[in-house]
PDB file of C-alpha atoms in Angstrom:
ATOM      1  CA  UNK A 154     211.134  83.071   8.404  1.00 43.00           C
ATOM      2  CA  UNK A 155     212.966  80.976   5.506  1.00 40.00           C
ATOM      3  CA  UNK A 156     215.259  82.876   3.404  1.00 38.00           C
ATOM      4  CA  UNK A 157     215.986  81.334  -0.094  1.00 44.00           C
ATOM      5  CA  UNK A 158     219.579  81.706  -1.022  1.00 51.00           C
ATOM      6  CA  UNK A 159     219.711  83.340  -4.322  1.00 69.00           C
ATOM      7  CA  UNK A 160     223.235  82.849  -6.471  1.00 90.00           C
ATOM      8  CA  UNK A 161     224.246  84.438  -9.301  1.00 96.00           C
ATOM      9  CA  UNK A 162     223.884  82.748 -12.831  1.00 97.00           C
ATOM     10  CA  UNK A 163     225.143  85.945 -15.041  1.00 98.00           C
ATOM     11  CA  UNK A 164     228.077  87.999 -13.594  1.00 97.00           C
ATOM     12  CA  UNK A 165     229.142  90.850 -15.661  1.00 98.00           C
ATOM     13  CA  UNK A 166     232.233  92.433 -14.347  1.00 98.00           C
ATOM     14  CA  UNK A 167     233.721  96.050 -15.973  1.00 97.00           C
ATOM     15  CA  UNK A 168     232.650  95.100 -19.892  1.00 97.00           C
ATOM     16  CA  UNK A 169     233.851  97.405 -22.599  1.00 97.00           C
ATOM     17  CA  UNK A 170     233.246  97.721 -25.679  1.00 96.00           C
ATOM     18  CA  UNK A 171     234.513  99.720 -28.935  1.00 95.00           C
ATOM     19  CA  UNK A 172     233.846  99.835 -32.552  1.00 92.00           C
ATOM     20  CA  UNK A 173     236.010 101.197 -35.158  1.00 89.00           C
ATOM     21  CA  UNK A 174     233.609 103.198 -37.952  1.00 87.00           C
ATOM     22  CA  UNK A 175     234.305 105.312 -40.678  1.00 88.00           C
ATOM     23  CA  UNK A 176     232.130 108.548 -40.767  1.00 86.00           C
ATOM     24  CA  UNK A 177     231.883 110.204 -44.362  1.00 88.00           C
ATOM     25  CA  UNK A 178     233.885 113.882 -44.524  1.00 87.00           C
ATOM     26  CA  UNK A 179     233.257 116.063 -47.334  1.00 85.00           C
ATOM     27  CA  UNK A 180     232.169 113.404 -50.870  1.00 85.00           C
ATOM     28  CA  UNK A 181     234.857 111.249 -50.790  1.00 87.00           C
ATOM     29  CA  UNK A 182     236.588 111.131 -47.261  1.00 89.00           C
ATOM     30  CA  UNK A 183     235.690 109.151 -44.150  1.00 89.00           C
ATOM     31  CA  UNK A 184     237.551 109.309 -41.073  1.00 89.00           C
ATOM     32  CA  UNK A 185     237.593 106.754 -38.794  1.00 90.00           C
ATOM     33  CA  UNK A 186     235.673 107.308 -35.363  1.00 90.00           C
ATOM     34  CA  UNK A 187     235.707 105.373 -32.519  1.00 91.00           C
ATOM     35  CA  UNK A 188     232.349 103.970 -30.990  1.00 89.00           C
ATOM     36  CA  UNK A 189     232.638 103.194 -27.430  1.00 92.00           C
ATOM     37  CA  UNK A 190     229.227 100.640 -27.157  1.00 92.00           C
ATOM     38  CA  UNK A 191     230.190  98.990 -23.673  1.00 95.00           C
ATOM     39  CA  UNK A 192     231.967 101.366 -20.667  1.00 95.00           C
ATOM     40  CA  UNK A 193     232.587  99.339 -18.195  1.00 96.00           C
ATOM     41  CA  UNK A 194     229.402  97.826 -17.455  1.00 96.00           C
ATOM     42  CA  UNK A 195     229.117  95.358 -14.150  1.00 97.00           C
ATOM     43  CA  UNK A 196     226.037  93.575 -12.803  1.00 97.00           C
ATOM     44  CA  UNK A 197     224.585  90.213 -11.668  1.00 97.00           C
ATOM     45  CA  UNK A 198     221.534  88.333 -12.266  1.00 98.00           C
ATOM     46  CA  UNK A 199     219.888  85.685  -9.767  1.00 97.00           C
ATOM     47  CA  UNK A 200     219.046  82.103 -10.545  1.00 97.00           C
ATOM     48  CA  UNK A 201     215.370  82.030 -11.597  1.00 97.00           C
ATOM     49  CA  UNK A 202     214.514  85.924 -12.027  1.00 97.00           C
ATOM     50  CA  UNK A 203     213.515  87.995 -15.016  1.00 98.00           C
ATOM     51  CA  UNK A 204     216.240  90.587 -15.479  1.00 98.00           C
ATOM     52  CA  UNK A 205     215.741  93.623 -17.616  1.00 96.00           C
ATOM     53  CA  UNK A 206     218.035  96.024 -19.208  1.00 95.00           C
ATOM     54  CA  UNK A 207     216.178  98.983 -20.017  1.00 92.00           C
ATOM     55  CA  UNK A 208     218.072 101.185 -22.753  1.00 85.00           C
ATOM     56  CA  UNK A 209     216.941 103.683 -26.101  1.00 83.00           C
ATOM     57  CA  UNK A 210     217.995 101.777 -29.241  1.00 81.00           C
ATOM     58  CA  UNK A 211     222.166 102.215 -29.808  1.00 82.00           C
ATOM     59  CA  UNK A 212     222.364 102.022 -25.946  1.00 87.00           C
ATOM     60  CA  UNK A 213     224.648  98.749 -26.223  1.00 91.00           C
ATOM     61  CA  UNK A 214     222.094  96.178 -25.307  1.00 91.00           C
ATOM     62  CA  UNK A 215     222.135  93.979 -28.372  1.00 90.00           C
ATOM     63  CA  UNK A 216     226.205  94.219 -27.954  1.00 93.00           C
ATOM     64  CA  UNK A 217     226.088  93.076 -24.470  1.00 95.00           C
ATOM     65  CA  UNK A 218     223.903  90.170 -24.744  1.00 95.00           C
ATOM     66  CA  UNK A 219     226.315  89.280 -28.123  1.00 94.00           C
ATOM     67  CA  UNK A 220     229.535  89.223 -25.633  1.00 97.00           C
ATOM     68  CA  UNK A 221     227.206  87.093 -23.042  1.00 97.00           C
ATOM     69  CA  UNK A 222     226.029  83.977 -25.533  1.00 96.00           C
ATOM     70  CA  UNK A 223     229.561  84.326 -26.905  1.00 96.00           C
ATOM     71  CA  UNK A 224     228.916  86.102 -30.428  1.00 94.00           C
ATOM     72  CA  UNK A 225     231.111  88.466 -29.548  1.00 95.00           C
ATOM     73  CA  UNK A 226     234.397  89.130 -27.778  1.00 96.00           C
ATOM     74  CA  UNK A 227     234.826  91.973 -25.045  1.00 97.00           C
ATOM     75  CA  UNK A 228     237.484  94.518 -25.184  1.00 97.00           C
ATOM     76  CA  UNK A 229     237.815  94.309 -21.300  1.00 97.00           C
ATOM     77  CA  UNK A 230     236.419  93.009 -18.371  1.00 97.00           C
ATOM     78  CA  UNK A 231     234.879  89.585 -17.750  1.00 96.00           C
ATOM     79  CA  UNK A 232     231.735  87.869 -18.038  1.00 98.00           C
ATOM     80  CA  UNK A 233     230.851  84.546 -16.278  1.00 98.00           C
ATOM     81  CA  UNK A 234     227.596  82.577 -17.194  1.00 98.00           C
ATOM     82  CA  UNK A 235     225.995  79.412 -15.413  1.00 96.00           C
ATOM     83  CA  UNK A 236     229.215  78.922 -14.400  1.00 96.00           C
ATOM     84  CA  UNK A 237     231.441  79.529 -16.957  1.00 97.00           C
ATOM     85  CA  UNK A 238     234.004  82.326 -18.624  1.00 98.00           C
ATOM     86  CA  UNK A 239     232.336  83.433 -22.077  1.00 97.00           C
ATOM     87  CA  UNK A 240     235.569  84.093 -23.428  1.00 97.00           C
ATOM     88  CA  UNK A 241     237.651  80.835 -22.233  1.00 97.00           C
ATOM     89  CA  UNK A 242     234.914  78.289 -22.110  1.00 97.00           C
ATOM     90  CA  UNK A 243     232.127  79.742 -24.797  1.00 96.00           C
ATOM     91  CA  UNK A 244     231.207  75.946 -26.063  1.00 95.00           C
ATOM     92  CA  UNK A 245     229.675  75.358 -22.428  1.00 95.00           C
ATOM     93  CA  UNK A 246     228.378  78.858 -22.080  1.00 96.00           C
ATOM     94  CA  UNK A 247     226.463  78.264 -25.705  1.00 94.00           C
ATOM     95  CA  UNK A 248     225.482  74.771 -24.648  1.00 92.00           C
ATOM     96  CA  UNK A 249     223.322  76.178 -21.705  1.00 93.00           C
ATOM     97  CA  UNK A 250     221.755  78.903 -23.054  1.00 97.00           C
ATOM     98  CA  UNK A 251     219.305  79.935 -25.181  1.00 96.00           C
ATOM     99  CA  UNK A 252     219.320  83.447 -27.286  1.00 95.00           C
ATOM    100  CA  UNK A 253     216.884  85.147 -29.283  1.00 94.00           C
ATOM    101  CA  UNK A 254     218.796  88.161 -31.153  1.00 88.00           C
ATOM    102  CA  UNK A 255     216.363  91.501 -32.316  1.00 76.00           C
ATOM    103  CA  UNK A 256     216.278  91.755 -36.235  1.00 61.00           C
ATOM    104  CA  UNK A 257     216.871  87.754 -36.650  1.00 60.00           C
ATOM    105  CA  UNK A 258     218.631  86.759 -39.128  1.00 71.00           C
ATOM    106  CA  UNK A 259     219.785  82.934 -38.405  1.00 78.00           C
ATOM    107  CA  UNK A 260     216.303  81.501 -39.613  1.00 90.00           C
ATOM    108  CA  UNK A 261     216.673  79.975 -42.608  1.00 92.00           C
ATOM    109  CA  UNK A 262     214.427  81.434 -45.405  1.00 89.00           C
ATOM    110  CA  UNK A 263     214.262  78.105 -47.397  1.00 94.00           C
ATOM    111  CA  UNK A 264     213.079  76.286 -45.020  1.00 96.00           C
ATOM    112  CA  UNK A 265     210.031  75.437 -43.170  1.00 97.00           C
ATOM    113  CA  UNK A 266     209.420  76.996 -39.328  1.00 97.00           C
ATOM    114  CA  UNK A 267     210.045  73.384 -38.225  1.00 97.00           C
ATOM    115  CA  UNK A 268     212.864  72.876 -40.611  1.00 97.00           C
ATOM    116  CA  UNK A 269     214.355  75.389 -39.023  1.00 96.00           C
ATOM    117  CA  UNK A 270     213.721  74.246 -35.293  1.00 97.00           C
ATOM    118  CA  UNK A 271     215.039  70.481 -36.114  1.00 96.00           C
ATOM    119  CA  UNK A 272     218.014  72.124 -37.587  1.00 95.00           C
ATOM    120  CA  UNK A 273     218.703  74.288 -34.832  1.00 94.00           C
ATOM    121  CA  UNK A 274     218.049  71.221 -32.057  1.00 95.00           C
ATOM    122  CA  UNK A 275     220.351  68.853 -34.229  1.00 94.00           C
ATOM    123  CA  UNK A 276     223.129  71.401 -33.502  1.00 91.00           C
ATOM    124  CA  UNK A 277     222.154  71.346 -29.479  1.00 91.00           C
ATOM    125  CA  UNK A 278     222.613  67.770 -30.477  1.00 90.00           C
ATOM    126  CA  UNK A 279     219.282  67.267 -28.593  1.00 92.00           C
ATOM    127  CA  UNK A 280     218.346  63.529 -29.651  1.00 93.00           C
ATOM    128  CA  UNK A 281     216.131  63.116 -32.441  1.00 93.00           C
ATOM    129  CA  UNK A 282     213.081  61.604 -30.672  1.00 93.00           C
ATOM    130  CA  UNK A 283     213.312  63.940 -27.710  1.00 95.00           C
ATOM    131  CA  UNK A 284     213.830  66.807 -30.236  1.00 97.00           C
ATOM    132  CA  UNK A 285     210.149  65.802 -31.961  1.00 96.00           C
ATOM    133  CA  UNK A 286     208.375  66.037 -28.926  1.00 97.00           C
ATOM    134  CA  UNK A 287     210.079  68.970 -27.796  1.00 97.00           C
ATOM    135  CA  UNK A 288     209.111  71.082 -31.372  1.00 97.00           C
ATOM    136  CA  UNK A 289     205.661  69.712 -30.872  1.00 97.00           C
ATOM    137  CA  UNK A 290     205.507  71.317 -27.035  1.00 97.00           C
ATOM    138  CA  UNK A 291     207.460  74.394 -27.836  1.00 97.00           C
ATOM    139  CA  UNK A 292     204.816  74.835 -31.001  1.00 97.00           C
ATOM    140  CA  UNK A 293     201.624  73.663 -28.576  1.00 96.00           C
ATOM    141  CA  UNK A 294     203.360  76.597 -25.753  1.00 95.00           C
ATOM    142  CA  UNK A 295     203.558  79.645 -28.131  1.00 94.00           C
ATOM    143  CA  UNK A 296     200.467  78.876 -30.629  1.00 94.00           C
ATOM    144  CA  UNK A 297     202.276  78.864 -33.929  1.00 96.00           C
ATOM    145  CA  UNK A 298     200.363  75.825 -35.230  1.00 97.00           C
ATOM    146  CA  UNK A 299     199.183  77.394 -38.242  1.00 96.00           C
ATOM    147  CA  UNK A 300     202.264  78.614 -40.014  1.00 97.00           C
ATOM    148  CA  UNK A 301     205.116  76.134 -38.764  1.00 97.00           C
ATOM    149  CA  UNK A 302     205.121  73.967 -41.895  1.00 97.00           C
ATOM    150  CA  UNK A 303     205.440  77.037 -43.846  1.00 97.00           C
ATOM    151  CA  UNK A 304     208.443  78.398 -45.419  1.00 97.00           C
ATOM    152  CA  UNK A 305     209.876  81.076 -43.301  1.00 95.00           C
ATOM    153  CA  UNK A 306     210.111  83.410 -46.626  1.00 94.00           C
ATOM    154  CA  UNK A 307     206.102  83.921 -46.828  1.00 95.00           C
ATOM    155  CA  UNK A 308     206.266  84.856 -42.963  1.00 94.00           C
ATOM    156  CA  UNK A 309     205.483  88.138 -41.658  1.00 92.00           C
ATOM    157  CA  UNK A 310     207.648  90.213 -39.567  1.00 88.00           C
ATOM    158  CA  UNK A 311     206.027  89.400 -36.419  1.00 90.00           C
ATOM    159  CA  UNK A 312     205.608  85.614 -37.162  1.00 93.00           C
ATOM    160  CA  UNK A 313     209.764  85.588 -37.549  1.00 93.00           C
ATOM    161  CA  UNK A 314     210.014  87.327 -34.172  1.00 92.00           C
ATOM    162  CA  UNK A 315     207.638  84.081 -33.108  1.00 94.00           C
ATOM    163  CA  UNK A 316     210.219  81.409 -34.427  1.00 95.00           C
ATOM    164  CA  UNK A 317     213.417  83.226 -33.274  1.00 94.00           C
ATOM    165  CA  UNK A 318     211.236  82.546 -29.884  1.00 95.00           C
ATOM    166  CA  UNK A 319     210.638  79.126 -30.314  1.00 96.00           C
ATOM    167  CA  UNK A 320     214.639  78.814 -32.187  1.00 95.00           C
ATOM    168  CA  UNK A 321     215.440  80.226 -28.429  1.00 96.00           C
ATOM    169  CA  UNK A 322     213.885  77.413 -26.041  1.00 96.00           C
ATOM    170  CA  UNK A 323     214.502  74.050 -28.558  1.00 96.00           C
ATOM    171  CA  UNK A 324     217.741  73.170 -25.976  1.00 94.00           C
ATOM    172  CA  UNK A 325     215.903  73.773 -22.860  1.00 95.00           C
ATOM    173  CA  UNK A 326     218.176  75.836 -21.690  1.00 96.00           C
ATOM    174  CA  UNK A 327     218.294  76.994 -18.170  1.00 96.00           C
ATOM    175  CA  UNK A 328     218.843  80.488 -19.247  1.00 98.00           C
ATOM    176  CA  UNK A 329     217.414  82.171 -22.064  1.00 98.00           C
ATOM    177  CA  UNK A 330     217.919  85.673 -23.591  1.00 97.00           C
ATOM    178  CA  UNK A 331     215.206  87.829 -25.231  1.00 96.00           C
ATOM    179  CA  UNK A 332     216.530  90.981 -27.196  1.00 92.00           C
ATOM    180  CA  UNK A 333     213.370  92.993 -27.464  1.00 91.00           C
ATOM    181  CA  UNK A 334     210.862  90.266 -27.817  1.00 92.00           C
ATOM    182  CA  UNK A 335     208.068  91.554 -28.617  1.00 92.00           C
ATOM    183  CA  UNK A 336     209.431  94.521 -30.959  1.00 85.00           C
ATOM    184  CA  UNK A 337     207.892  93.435 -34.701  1.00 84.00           C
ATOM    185  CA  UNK A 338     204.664  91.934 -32.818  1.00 91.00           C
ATOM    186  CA  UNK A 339     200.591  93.410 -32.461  1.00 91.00           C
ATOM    187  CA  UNK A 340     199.238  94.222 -29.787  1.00 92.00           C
ATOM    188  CA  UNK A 341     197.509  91.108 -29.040  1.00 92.00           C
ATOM    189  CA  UNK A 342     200.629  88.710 -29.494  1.00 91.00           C
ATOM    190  CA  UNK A 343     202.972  91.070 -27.886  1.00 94.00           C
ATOM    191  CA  UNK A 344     200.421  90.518 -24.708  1.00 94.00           C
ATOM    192  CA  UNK A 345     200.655  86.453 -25.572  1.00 93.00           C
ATOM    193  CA  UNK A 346     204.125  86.794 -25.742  1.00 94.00           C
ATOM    194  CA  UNK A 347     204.931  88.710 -22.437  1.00 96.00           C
ATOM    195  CA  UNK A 348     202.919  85.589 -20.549  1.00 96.00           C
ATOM    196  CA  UNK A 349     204.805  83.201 -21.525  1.00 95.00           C
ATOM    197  CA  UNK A 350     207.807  84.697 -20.539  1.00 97.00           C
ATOM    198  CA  UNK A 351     206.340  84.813 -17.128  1.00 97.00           C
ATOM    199  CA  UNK A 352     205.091  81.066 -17.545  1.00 96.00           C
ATOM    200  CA  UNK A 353     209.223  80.235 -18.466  1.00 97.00           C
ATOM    201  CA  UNK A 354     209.707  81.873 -15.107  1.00 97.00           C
ATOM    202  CA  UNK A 355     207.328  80.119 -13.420  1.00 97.00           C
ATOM    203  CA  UNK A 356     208.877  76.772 -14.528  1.00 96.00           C
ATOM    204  CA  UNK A 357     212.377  77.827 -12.851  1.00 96.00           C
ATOM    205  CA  UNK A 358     213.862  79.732 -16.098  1.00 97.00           C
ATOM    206  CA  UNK A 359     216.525  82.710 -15.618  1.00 98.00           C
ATOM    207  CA  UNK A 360     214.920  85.271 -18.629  1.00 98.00           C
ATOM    208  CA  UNK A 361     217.483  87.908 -19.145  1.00 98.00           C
ATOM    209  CA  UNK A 362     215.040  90.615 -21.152  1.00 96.00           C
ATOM    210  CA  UNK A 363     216.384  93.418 -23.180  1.00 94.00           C
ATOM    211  CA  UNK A 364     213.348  96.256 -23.999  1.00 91.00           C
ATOM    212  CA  UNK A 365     213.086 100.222 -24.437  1.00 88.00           C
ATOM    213  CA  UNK A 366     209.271  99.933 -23.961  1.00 89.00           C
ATOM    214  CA  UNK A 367     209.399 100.528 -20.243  1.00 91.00           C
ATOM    215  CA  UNK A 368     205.437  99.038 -19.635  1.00 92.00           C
ATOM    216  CA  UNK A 369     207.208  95.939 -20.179  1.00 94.00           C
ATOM    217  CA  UNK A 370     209.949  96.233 -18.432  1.00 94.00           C
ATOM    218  CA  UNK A 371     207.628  96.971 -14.949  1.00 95.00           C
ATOM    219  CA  UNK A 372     205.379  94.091 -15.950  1.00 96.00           C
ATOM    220  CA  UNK A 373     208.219  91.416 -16.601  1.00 97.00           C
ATOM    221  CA  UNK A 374     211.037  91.577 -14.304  1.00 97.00           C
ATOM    222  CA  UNK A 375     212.147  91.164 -11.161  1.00 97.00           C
ATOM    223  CA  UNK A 376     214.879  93.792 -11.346  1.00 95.00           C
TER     224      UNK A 376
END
């Protein structure tokens, strides 16, 4: 019987955390409280698997994937991805990844859908004729034909959450993270949605998921 050799693409070793807030006391007064987000958290993920992190909204999820694609610095512990330390090497890290962040707000509202995604591939540096063809697949894959030339500020909730998609997978990345994909979508395009993240698995992608809808979670990943 073969045995295929899985290796690890994420490591997460003992992450932390914290967040200084001020809480209002009384009409005038705050005091400031500390907001541990992160304790410690250590895990892997295998080259080529969907990976989920199940968690109720303000579990830390959004944080942790932040301190992964190197948005964010840890308080402790390390984190290693395709390779490389997020903290001393984040231009690699960023270089192979892509991210799609809940509640996106890196789309540019003055621009078109495809505006956006030529902007966003110029910065991958992805050359320009390769980048063309790419939009065109990447639009062709996830059926956003009809409002790509549009200006992202007459889009809907749900056809934002479509572009942050497509914003995610214009460097090709070899690993790609979703932070509750299909949260702002329908019914119908949340089920659109959740196949082609199997279809990016299929074509050798590691999908590290984020979700609190647990249905998902059991359909999607691996772990």
């Amino acid at each position: 019987m073969k045995t295929t050799e899985h290796h690890a693409v994420i490591i997460a070793e003992n992450l932390k955390k914290i967040y200084e807030t001020k809480v209002p006391i009384g009409l005038f007064r705050r005091k400031k409280k500390r907001v541990i987000a992160l304790k410690g958290v250590s895990f892997s993920v295998n080259e080529g698997e969907i990976f989920g992190l199940l968690g109720p909204n303000g579990a830390g999820k959004t944080t942790l994937i932040k301190i992964l694609t190197t948005l964010l610095l840890p308080d402790a512990g390390r984190a290693i991805v395709n390779g490389f330390d997020v903290v001393k090497q984040p231009e690699e890290v960023r270089k192979s990844v892509g991210v799609m962040l809940m509640g996106e707000r890196a789309l540019y509202w003055k621009l078109t859908g495809r505006e956006n995604l030529e902007f966003f591939g110029s910065l991958y540096k992805v050359p320009k004729d390769i980048l063309k063809k790419r939009i065109n697949e990447i639009v062709e894959f996830l059926g956003i034909q009809e409002f790509i030339d549009r200006l992202v500020e007459t889009y809907s909730s749900g056809q934002k959450v479509l572009l942050a998609f497509a914003k995610a997978l214009i460097n090709d990345a070899s690993i790609i993270f979703l932070d509750e994909p299909t949260v702002a979508l329908d019914p119908r395009r949340a089920i659109e949605v959740r196949q082609k993240i199997k279809k990016l698995k299929e074509e050798g992608k590691t999908i590290f998921l984020t979700t609190h809808i647990m249905q998902e979670a059991e359909e999607l990943c691996d772990r």
